mmCIF file of C-alpha atoms and ligand atoms in Angstrom:
data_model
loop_
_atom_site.group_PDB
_atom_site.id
_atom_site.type_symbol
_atom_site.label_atom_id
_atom_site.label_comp_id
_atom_site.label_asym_id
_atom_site.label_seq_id
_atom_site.Cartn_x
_atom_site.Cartn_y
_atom_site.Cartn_z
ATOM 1 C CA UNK A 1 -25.968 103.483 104.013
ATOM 2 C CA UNK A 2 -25.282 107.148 104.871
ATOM 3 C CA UNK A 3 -22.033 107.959 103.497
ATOM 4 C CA UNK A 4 -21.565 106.391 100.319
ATOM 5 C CA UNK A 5 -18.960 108.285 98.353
ATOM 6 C CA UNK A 6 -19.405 109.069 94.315
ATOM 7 C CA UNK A 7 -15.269 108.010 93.537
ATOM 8 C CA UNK A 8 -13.344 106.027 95.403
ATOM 9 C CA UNK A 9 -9.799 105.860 93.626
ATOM 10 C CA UNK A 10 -7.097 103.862 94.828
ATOM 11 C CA UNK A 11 -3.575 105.117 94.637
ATOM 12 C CA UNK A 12 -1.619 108.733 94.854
ATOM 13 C CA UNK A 13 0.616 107.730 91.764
ATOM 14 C CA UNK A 14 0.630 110.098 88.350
ATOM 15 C CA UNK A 15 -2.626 107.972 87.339
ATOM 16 C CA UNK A 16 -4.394 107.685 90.795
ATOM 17 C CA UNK A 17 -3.797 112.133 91.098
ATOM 18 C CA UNK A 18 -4.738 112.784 87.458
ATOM 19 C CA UNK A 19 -8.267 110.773 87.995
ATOM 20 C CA UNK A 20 -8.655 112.745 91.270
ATOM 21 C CA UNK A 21 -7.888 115.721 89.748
ATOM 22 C CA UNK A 22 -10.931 115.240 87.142
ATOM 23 C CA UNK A 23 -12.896 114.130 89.242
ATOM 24 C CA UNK A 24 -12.610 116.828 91.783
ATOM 25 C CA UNK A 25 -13.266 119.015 88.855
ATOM 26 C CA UNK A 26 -16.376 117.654 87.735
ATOM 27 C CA UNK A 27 -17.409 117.932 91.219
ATOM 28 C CA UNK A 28 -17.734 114.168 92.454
ATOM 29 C CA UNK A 29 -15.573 115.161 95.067
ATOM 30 C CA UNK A 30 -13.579 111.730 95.028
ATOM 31 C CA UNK A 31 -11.774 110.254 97.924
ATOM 32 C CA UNK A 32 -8.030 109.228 97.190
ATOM 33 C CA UNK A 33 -6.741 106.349 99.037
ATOM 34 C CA UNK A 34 -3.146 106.913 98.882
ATOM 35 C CA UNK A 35 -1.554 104.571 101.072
ATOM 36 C CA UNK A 36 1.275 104.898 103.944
ATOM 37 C CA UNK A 37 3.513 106.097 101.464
ATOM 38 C CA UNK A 38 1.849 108.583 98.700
ATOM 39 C CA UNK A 39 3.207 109.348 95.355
ATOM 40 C CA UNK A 40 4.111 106.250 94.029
ATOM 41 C CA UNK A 41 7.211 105.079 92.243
ATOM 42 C CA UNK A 42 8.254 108.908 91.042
ATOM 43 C CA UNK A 43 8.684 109.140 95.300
ATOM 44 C CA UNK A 44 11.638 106.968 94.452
ATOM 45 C CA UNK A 45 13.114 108.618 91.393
ATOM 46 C CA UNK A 46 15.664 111.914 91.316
ATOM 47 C CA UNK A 47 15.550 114.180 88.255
ATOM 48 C CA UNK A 48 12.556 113.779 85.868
ATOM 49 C CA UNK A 49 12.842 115.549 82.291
ATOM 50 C CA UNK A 50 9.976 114.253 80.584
ATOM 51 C CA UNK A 51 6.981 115.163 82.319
ATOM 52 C CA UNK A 52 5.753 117.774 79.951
ATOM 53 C CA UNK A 53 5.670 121.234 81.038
ATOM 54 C CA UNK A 54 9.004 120.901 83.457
ATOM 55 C CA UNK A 55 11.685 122.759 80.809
ATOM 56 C CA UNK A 56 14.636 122.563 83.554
ATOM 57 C CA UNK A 57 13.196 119.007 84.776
ATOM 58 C CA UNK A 58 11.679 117.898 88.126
ATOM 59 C CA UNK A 59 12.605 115.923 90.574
ATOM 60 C CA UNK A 60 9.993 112.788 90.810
ATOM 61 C CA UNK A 61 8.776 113.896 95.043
ATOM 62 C CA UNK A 62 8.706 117.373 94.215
ATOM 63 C CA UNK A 63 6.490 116.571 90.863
ATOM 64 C CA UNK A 64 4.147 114.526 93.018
ATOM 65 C CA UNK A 65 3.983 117.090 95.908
ATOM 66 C CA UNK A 66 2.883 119.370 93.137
ATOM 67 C CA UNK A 67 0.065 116.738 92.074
ATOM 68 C CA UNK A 68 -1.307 116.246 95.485
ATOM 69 C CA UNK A 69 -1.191 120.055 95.975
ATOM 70 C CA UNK A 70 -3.356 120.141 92.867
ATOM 71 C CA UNK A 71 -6.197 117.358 93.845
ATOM 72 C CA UNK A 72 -6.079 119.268 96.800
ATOM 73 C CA UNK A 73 -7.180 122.606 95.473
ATOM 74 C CA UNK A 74 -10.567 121.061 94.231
ATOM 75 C CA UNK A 75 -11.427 119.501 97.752
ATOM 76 C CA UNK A 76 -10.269 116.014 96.999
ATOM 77 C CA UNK A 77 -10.023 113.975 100.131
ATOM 78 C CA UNK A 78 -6.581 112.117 101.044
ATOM 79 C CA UNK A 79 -6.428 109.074 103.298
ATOM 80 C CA UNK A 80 -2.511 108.204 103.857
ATOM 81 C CA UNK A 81 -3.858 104.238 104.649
ATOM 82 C CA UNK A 82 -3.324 101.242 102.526
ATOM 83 C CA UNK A 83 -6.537 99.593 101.014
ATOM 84 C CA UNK A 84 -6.485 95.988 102.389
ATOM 85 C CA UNK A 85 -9.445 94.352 101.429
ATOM 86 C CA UNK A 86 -11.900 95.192 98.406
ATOM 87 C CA UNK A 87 -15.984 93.513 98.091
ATOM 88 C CA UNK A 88 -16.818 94.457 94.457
ATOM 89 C CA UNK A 89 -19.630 91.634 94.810
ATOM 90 C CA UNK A 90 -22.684 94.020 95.503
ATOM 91 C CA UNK A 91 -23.157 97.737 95.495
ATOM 92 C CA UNK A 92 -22.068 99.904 96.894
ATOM 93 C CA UNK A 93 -18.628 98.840 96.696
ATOM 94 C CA UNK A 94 -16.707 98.459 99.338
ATOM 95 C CA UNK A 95 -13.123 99.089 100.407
ATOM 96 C CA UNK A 96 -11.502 98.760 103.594
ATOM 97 C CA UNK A 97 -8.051 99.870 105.347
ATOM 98 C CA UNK A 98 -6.729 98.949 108.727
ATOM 99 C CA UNK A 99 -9.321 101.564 110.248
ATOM 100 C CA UNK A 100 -12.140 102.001 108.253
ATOM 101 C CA UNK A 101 -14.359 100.848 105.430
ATOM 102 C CA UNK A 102 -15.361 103.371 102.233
ATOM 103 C CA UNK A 103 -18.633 102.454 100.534
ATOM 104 C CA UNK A 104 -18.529 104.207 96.800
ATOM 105 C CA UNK A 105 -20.828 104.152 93.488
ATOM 106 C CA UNK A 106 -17.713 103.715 90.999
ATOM 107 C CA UNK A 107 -13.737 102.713 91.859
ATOM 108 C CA UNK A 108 -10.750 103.501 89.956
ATOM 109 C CA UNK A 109 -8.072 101.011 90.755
ATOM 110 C CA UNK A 110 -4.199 102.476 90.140
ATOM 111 C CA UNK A 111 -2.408 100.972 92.232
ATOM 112 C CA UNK A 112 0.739 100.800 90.135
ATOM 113 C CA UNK A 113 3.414 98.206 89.982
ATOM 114 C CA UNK A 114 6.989 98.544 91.335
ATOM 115 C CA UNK A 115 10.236 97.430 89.175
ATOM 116 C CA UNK A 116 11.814 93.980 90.438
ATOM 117 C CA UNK A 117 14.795 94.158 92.356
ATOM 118 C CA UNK A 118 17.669 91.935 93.048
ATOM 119 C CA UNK A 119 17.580 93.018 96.589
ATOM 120 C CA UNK A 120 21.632 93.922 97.150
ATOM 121 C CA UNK A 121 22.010 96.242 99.621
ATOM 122 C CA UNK A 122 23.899 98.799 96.827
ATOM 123 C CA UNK A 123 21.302 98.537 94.434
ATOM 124 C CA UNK A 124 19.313 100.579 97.063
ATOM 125 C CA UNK A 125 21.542 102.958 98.291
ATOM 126 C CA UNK A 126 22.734 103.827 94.868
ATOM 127 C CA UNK A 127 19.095 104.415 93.193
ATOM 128 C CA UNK A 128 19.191 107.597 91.743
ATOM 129 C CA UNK A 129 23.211 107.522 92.038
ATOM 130 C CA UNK A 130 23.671 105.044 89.158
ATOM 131 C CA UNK A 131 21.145 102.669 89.959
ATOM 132 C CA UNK A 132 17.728 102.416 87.566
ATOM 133 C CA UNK A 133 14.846 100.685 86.279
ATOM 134 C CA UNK A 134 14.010 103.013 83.755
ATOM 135 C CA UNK A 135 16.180 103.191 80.692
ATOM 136 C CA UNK A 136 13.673 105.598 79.153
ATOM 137 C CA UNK A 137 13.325 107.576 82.219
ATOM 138 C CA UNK A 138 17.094 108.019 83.068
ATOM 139 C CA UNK A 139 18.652 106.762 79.769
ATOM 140 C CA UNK A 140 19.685 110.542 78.909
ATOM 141 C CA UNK A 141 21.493 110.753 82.074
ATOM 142 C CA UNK A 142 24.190 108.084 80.787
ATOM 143 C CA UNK A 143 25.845 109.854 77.437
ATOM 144 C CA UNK A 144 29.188 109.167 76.611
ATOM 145 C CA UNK A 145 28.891 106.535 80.028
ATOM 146 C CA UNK A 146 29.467 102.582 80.442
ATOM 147 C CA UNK A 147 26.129 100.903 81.884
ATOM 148 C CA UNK A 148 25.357 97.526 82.890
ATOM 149 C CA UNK A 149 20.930 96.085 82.216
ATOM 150 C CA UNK A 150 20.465 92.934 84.292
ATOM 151 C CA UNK A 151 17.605 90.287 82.281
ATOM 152 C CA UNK A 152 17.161 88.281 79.553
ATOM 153 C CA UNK A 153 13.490 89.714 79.171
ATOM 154 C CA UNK A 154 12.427 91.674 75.972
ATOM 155 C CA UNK A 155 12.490 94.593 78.496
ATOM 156 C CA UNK A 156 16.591 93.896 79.130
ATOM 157 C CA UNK A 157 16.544 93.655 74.904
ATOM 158 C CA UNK A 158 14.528 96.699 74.821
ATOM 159 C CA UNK A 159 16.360 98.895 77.530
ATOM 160 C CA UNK A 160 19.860 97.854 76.058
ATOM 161 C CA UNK A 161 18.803 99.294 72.467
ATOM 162 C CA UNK A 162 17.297 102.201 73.325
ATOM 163 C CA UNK A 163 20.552 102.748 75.951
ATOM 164 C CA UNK A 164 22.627 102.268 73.027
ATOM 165 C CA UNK A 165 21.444 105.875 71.833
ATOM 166 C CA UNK A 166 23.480 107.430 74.774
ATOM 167 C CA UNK A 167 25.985 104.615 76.502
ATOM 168 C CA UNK A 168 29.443 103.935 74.264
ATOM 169 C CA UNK A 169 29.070 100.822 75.831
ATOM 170 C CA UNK A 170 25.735 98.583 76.979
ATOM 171 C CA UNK A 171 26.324 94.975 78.833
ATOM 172 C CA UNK A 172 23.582 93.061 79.190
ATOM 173 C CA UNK A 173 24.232 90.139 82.692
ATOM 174 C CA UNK A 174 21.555 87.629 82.628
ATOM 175 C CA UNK A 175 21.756 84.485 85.300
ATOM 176 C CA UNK A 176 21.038 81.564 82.167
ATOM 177 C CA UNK A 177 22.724 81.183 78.584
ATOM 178 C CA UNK A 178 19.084 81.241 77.246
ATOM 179 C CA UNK A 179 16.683 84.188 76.881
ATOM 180 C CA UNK A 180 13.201 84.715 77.573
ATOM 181 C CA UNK A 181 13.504 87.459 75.501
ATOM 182 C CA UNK A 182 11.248 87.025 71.836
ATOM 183 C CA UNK A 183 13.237 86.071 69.099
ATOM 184 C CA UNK A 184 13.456 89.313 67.184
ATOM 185 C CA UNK A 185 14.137 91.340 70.582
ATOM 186 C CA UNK A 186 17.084 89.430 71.489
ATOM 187 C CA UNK A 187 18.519 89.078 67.472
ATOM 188 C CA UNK A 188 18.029 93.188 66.963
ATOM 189 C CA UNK A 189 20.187 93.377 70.303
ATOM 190 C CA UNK A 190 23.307 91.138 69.260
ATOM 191 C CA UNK A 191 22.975 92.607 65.698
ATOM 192 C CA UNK A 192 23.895 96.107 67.821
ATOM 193 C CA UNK A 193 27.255 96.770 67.952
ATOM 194 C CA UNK A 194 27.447 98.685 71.327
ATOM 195 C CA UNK A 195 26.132 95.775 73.196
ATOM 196 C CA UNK A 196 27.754 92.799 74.846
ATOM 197 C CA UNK A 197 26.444 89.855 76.438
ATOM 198 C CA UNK A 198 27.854 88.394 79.339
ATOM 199 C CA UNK A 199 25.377 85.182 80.621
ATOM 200 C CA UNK A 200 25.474 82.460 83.124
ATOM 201 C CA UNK A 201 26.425 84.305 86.063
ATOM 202 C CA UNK A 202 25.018 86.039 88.996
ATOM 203 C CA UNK A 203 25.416 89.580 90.034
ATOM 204 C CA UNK A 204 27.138 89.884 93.372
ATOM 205 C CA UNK A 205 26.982 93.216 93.886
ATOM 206 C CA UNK A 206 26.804 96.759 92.447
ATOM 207 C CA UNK A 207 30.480 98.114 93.075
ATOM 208 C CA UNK A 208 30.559 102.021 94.427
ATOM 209 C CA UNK A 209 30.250 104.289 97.334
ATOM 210 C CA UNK A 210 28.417 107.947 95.914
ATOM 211 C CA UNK A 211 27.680 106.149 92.772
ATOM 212 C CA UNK A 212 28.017 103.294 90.626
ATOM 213 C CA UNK A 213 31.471 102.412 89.285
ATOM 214 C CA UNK A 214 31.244 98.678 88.653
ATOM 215 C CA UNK A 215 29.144 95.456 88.462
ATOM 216 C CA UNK A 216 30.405 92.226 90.409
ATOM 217 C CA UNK A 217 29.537 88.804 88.806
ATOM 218 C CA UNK A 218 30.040 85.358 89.523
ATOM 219 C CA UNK A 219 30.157 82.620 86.805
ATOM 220 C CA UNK A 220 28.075 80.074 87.733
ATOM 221 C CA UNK A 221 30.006 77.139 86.085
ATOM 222 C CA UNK A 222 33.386 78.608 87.331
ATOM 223 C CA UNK A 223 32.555 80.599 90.737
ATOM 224 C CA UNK A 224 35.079 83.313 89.349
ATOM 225 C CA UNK A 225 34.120 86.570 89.969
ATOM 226 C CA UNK A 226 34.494 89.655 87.437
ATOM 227 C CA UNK A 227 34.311 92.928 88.125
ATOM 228 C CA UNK A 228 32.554 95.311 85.131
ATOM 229 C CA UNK A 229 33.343 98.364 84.871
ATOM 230 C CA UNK A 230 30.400 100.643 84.432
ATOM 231 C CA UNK A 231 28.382 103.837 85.726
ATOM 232 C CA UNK A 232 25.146 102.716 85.184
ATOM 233 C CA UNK A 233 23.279 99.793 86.530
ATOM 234 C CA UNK A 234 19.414 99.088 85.005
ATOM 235 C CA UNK A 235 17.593 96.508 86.220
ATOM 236 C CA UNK A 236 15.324 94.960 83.761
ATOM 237 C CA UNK A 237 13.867 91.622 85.793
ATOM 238 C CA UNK A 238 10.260 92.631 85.409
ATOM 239 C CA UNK A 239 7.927 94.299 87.512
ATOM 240 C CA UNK A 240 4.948 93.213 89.851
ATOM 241 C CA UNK A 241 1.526 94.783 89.382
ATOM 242 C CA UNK A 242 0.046 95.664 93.134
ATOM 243 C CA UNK A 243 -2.793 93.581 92.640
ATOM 244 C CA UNK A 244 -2.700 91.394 95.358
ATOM 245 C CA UNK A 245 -5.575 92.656 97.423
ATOM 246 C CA UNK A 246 -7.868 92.288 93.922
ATOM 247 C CA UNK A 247 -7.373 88.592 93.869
ATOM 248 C CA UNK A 248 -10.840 87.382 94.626
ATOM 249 C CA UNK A 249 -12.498 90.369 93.954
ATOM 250 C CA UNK A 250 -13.888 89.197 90.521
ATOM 251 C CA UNK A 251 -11.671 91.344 88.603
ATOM 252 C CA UNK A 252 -10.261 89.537 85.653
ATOM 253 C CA UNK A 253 -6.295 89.726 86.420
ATOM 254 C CA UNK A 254 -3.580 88.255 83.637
ATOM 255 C CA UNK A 255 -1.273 85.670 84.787
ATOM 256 C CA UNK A 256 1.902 88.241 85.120
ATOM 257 C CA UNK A 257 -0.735 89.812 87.641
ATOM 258 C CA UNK A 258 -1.685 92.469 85.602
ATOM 259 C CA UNK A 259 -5.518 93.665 85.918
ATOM 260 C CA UNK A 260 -6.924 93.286 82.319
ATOM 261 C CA UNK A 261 -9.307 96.135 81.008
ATOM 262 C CA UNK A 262 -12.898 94.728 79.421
ATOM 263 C CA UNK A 263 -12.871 97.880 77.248
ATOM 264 C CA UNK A 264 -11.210 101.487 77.841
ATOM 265 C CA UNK A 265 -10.867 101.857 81.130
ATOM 266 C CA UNK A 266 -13.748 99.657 82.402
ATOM 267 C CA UNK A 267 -12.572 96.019 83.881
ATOM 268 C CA UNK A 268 -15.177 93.034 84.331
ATOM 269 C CA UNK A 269 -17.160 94.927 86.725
ATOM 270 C CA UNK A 270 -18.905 97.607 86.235
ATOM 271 C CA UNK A 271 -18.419 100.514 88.014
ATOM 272 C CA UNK A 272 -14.851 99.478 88.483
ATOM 273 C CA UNK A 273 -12.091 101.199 86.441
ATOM 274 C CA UNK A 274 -8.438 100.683 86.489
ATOM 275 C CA UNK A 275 -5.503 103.404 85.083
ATOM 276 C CA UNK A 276 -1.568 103.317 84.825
ATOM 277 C CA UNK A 277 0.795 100.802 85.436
ATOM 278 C CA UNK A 278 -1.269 98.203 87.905
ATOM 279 C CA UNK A 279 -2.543 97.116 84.010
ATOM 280 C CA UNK A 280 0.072 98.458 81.547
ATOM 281 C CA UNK A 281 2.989 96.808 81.737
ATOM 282 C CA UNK A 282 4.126 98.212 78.062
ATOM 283 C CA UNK A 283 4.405 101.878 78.141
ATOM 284 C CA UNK A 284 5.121 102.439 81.825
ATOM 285 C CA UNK A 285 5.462 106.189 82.277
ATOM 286 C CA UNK A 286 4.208 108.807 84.819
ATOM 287 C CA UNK A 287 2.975 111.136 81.287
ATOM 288 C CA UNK A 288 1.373 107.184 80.018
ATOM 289 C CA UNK A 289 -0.170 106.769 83.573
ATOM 290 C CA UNK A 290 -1.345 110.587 84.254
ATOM 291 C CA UNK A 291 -3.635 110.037 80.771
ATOM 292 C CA UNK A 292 -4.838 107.234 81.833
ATOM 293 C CA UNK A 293 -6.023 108.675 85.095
ATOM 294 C CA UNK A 294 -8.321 111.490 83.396
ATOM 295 C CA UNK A 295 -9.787 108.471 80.829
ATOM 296 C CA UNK A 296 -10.643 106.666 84.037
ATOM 297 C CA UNK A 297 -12.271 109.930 85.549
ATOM 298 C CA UNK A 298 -13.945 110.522 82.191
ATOM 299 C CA UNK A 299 -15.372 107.282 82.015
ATOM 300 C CA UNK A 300 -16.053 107.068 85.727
ATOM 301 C CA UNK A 301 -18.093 109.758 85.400
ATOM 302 C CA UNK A 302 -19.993 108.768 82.867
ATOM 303 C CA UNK A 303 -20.848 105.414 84.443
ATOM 304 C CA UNK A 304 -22.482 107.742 86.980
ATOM 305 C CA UNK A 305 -24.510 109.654 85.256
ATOM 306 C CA UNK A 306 -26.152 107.142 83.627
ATOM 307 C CA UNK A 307 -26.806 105.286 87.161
ATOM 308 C CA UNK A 308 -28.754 108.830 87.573
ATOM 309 C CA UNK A 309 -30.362 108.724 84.265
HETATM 310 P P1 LIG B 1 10.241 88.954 81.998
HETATM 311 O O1 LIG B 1 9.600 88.317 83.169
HETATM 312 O O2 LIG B 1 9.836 88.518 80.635
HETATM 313 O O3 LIG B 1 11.817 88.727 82.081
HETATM 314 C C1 LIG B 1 12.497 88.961 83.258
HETATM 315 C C2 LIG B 1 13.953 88.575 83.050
HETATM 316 O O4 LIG B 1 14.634 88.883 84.261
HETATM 317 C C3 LIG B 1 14.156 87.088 82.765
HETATM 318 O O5 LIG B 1 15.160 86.928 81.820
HETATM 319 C C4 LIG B 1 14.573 86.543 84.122
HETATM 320 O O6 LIG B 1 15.497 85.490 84.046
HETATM 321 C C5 LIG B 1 15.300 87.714 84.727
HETATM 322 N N1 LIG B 1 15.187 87.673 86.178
HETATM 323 C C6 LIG B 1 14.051 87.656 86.925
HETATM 324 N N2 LIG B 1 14.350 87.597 88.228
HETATM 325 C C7 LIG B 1 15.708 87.564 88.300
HETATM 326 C C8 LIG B 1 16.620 87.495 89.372
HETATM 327 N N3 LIG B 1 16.211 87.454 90.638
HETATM 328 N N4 LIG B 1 17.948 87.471 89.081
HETATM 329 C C9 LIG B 1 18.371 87.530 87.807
HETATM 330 N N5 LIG B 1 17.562 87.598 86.754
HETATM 331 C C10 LIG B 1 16.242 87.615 86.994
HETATM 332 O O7 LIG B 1 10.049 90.514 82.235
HETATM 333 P P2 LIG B 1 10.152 91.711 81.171
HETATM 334 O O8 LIG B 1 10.018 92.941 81.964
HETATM 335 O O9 LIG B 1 11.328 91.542 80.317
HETATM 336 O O10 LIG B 1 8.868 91.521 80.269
HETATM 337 C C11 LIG B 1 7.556 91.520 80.856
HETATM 338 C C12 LIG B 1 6.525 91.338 79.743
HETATM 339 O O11 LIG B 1 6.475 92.517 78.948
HETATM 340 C C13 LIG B 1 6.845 90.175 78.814
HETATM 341 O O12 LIG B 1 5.650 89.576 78.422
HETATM 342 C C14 LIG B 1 7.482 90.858 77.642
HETATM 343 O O13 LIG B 1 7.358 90.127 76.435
HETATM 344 C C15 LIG B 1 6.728 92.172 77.580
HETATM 345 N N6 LIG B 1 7.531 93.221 76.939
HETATM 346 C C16 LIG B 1 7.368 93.439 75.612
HETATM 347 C C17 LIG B 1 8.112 94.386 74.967
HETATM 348 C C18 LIG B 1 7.886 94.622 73.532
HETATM 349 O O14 LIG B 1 7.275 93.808 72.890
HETATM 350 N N7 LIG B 1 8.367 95.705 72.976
HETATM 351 C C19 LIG B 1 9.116 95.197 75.667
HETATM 352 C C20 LIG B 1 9.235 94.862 77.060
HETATM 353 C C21 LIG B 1 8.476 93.905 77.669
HETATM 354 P P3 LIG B 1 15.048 84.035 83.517
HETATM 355 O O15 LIG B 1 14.927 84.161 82.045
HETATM 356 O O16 LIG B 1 16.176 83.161 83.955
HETATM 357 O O17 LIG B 1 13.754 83.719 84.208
#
């Protein structure tokens, strides 16, 4: 095999950059496969004001021009195609897109996972305006405000505390009476004052033109609708891991979908390492992700060299 490559990484997220980056660096000169749509979810976000080193904040494209920019600058090599099949069965590995196949010595899967949806057409168009999945992200943005987190998850629970820091007022929708939500979770978020519960309905839509100024529901034993009143909307309904094409590649993958590291960043095969959200589904940030992505390099690299050795 002629061109077999030292790094393949797929993904152009915070984690998928950050491993190029390193790897550039340490000369492996990796190949990034960063799908039709680079950048990952921070593509999709306005203003970001915790990625270190931003003091006036960032918003989430221009951060992630900034990234590829940077891989760039070392010689790293960007393919906008989607990976759709992997064969981690024999070395090299292999992974293909629509329109070609890369052989490589080590991976690093970050793939990422995107934040559920209820899929109204105002949820969309008011991302960014209102519209979140990322209390910790865009929580700040809501002082002295009204918002609205859909779930009954322990990340609802979670996302309604910490929102309780800026909102004067925090309404948690869910679709059932009961809660998935762990025990604890859901009592430390009816023991908080600021919070209110409103259950057994389904949301209708997200009320507002330039940005969100209300939450429709329907009760589901009544069909009568209420409109609340609020100017922030977080959806907390979980998020899906972008595993799919991994599925019978050998890789041992959790039951939510979530890859599952054997130790640091190494999975079940070697030579195959995974970074960010596609196997975190607690911490969740672009800083979280980015870290990840140079302990995937690291380790990547040292898988290498003792190939070589
Ligand atoms: P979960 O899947 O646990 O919960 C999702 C919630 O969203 C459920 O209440 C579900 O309702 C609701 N939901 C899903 N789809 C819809 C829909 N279409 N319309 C309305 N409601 C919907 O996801 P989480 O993100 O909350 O948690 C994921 C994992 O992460 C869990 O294992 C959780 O324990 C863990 N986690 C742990 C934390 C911690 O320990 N600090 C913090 C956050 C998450 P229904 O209940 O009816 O299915």
């Amino acid at each position: 095999m002629s061109d077999v490559k030292n790094v393949v990484i797929i993904g152009s997220g915070p984690a998928g950059l950050t491993a190029a980056l390193y790897s550039a660096r340490a000369e492996l000169k990796p190949v990034v496969i960063a799908g039709l749509k680079p950048g990952g979810q921070l593509t999709e976000t306005t203003e970001v004001e915790n990625f270190p080193g931003f003091p006036e904040g960032i918003q989430g494209p221009e951060l992630m021009e900034k990234m590829l920019a940077q891989v760039k600058r070392f010689g790293t090599e960007v393919v906008s195609e989607n990976v759709v099949s992997v064969d981690f069965s024999k070395k090299p590995l292999a992974i293909a897109t629509d329109t070609q196949t890369f052989y490589s010595k080590a991976v690093i899967i970050a793939t990422g996972a995107d934040a559920n949806w209820l899929g109204l057409d105002n949820e969309q168009k008011l991302r960014g305006k209102g519209v979140s999945a990322c209390a910790t992200c865009d929580g700040f943005f809501f002082r002295g405000k009204e918002v609205v987190v859909i779930g009954g998850g322990d990340s609802a629970m979670e996302e309604a505390n910490f929102l309780t820091k800026f909102a004067t007022q925090v309404t948690i929708v869910h679709r059932r009476a009961e809660f998935k939500a762990s025990k604890i979770m859901l009592k430390r978020a009816q023991d908080n004052p600021k919070i209110k519960f409103i259950t057994d309905v389904t949301v209708v839509d997200v009320i507002g033109t330039d940005r969100v100024e209300g939450v429709k529901v329907k009760h589901n034993d009544t069909g009568a609708e209420e409109n609340i009143s609020c100017q922030g909307y977080f959806a907390a309904i979980g998020h899906t891991p972008a595993t799919s094409i991994f599925k019978n590649s050998g890789l041992e993958i959790n039951d939510m979908g979530y890859i599952v590291p054997k130790q640091f960043t190494e999975t079940s095969i070697p030579g195959v390492f995974v970074a960010g959200d596609v196997h975190d589904h607690r911490y969740r940030q672009a800083v979280t992700a980015a870290g990840e992505g140079c302990k995937a390099a690291l380790d990547a690299e040292k898988y290498l060299q003792a190939q070589e050795s």
